[in-house]
XYZ file of C-alpha atoms in Angstrom:
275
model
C 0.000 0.000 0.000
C 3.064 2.723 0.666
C 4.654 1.788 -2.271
C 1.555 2.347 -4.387
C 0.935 5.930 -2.422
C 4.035 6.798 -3.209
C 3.983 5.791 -6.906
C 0.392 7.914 -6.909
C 2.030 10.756 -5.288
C 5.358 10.731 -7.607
C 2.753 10.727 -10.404
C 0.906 13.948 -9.079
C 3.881 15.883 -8.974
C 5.292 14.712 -12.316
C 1.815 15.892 -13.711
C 1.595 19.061 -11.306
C 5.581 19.977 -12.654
C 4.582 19.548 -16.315
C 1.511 21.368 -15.586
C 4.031 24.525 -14.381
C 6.096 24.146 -16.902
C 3.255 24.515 -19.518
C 1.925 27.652 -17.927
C 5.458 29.093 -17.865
C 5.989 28.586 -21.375
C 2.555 29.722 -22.396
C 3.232 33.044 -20.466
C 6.677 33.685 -21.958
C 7.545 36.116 -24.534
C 10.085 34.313 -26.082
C 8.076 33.440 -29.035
C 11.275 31.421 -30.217
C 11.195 29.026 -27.124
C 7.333 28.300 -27.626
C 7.838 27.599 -30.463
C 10.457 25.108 -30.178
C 8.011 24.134 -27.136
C 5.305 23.531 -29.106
C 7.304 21.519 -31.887
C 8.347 19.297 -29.090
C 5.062 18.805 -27.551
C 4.100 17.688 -30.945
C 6.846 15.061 -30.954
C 6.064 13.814 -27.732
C 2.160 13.738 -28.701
C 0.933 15.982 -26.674
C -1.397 17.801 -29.220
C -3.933 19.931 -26.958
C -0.475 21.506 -25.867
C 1.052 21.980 -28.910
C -2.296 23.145 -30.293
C -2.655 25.866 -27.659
C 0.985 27.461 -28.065
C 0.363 27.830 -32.308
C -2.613 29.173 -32.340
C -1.373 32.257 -31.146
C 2.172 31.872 -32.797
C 0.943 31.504 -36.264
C -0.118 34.962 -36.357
C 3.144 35.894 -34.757
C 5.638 34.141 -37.163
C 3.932 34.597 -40.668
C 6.113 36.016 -42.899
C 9.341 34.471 -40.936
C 10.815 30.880 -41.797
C 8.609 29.650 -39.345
C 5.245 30.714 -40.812
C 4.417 28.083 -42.705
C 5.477 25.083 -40.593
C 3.891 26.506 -37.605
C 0.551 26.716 -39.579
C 0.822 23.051 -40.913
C 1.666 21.585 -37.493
C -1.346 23.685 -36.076
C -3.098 21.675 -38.384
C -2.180 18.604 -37.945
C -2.035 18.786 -34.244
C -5.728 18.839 -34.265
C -5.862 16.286 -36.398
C -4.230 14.305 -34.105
C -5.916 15.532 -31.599
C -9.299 14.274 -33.423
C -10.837 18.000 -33.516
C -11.113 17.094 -37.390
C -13.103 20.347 -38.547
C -10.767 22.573 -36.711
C -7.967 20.850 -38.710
C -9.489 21.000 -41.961
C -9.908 24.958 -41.457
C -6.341 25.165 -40.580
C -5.242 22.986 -43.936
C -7.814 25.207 -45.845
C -5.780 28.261 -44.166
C -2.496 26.653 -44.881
C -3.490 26.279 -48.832
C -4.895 29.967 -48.844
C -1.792 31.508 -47.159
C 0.793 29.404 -49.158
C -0.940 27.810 -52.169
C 2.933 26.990 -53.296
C 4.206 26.327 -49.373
C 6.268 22.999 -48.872
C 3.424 21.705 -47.419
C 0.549 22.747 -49.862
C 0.432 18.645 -51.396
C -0.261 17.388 -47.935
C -2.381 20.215 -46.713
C -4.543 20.295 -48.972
C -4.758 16.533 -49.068
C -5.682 16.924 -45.240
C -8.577 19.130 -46.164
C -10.129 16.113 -48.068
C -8.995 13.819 -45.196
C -10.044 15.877 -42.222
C -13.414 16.400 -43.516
C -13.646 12.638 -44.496
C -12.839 11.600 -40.691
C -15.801 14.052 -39.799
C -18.508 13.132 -41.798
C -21.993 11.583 -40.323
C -23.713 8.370 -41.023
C -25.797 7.854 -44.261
C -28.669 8.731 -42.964
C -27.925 12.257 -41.662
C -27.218 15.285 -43.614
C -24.710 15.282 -46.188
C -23.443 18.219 -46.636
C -19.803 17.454 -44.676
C -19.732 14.592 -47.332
C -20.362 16.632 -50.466
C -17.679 19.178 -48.899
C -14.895 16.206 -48.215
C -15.340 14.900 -51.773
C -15.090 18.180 -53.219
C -12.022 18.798 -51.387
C -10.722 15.586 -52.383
C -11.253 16.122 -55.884
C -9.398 19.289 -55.740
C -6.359 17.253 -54.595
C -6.319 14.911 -57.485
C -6.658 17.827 -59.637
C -4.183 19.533 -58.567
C -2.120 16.487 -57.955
C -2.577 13.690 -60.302
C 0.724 11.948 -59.849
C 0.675 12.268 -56.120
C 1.984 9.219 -54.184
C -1.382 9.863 -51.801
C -3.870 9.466 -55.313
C -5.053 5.653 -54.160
C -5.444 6.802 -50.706
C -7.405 9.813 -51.817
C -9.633 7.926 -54.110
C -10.492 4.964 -52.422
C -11.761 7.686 -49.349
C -13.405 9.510 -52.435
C -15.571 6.696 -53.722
C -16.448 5.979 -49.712
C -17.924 9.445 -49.581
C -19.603 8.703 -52.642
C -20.948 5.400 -51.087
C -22.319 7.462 -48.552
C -24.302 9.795 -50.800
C -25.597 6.550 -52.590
C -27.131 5.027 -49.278
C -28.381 8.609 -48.328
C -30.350 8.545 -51.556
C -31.221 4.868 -51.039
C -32.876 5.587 -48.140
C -34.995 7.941 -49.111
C -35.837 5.985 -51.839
C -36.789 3.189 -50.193
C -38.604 5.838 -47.332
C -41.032 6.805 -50.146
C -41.547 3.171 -51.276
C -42.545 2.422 -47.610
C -44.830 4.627 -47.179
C -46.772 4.041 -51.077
C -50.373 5.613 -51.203
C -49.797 7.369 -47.461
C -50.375 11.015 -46.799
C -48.139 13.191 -48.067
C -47.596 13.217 -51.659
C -50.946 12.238 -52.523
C -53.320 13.239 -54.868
C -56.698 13.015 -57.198
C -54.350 12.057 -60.106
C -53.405 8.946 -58.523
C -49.799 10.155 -57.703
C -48.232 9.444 -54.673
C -45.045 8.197 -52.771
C -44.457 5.869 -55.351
C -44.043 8.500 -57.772
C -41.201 10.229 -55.452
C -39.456 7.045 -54.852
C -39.566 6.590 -59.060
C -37.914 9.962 -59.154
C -34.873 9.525 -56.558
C -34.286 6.262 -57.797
C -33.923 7.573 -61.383
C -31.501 10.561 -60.224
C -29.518 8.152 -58.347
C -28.796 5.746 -61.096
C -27.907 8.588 -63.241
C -25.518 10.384 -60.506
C -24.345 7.237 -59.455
C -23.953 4.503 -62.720
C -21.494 2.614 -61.256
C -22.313 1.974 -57.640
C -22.297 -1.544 -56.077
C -25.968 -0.411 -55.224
C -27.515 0.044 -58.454
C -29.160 -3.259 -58.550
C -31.107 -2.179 -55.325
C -32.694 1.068 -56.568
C -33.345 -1.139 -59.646
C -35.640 -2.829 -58.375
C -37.329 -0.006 -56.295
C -37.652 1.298 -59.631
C -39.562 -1.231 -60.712
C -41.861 -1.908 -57.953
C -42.487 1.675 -57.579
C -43.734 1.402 -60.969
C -45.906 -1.535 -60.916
C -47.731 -0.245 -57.462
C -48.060 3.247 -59.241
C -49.934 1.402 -62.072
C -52.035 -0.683 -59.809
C -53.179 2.531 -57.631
C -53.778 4.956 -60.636
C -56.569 6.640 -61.818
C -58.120 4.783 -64.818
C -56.969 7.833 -67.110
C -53.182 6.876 -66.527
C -53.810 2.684 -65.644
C -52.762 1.970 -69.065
C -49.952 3.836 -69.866
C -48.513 3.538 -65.885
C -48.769 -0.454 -66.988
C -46.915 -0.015 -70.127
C -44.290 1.764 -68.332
C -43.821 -0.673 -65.669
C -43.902 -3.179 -68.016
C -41.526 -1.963 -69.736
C -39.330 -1.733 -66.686
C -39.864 -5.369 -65.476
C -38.199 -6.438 -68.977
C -35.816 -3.982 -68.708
C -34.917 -5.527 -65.505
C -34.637 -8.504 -66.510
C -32.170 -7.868 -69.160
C -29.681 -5.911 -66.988
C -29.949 -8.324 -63.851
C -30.990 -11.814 -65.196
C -29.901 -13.744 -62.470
C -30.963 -11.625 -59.886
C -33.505 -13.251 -57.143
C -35.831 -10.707 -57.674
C -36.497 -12.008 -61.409
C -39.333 -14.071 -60.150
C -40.884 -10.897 -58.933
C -40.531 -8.962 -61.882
C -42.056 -11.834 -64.131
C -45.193 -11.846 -62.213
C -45.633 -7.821 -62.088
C -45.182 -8.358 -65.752
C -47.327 -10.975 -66.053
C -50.264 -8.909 -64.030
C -49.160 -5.510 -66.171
C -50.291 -7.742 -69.695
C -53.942 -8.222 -68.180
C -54.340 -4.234 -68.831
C -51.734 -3.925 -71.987
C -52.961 -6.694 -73.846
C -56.705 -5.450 -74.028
């Protein structure tokens, strides 16, 4: 038990005297010695630390040799830190202030990556996800032959997975809820209708996603119930069209397990197309 106090109370004063030490250096005026400070409290990873100290020293040494180092660490210490939209404002900074800086390939691939680390789950607003792919794309622009490209586009076609569920979602929100409330009307149009319409936009955004098959066939279901709850003005032609879409299924996903499906809507659409 005393040698575990003691190893408690050696560890308070160890903390206490780095505390001090801190202070002392934050309060200094020898911007030079925080500096170096700060640089070593990156080192050690102590990134809240090092953090503090730049954020008032990059204002102090822009211009000198210092400037732009002291800007890039700034940013990356939140990074590390995990304060990831902090750090992407302080890359964003870094590539305004020195758009040629030693640093400006690996800022401004930290925007991208910063922002990526930040984003939200499909189902929340994207807007963080439209901003890290922009940011991303910027990078390869700019960059083409950069040794970070693969790492930069396989995070740039995650983001774009992300949009694709987002709009999957809603998709398949408006096929849940079919003929209720909402989007309703006289003219027989309804949820279905909406669901029709982000699946559509999707595909087209989005041609190559691993999730095309699924809006496919929200497309087509959304179709077929559309038909079967029209208005007898529009039965015919809503048939037609889903028809159209079973077949058109078919042809792009014949071995799919939903082919069964899509041979009995069309098999129920030819009852009305047929006459």
């Amino acid at each position: 038990m005393k040698k575990f106090l003691s190893i408690a109370v050696l560890f308070v004063f160890i903390v206490s005297g780095c505390a001090n030490e801190f202070n002392q250096v934050y309060k200094s005026d020898n911007y030079q010695y925080k500096y170096e400070y700060a640089k070593e409290c990156f080192a050690r990873g102590k990134y809240n630390r090092c953090a503090i100290l730049l954020q008032e020293l990059i204002t102090v040494l822009k211009g000198s040799d210092n400037g732009q180092e002291s800007l890039y660490m700034l940013g990356m210490a939140e990074y590390m830190a995990k304060d990831y939209e902090t750090a992407a404002e302080y890359f964003k900074k870094y590539t305004t202030s020195y758009p040629r800086g030693d640093y400006a390939e690996m800022a401004r691939f930290y925007v991208g990556r910063s922002l990526y680390m930040s984003t939200p789950e499909p189902r929340l607003d994207q807007t963080p996800t439209i901003a890290a792919i922009s940011a991303y794309q910027s990078f390869l622009d700019l960059y083409p032959d950069s040794e970070l490209k693969p790492t930069a586009q396989k995070h740039l076609f995650e983001l774009q997975d992300k949009l694709v569920q987002k709009e999957l979602a809603s998709a398949q929100l408006y096929y849940n809820l079919g003929t209720y409330f909402g989007n309703c009307n006289s003219n027989g149009e309804s949820n279905y209708l909406s669901c029709i319409i982000t699946a559509q936009n999707a595909l087209k955004d989005f041609p190559y996603s691993s999730l095309r098959e699924n809006f496919a066939v929200l497309l087509m279901r959304s179709k077929y119930e559309l038909a079967e709850n029209s208005v007898e003005s529009k039965r015919l032609e809503r048939y037609q069209d889903a028809e159209d879409e079973c077949y058109g299924f078919i042809n792009e996903y014949p071995d799919s397990k939903y082919r069964v499906t899509a041979e009995k809507f069309i098999e129920r659409c030819k009852q009305f197309t047929k006459e």
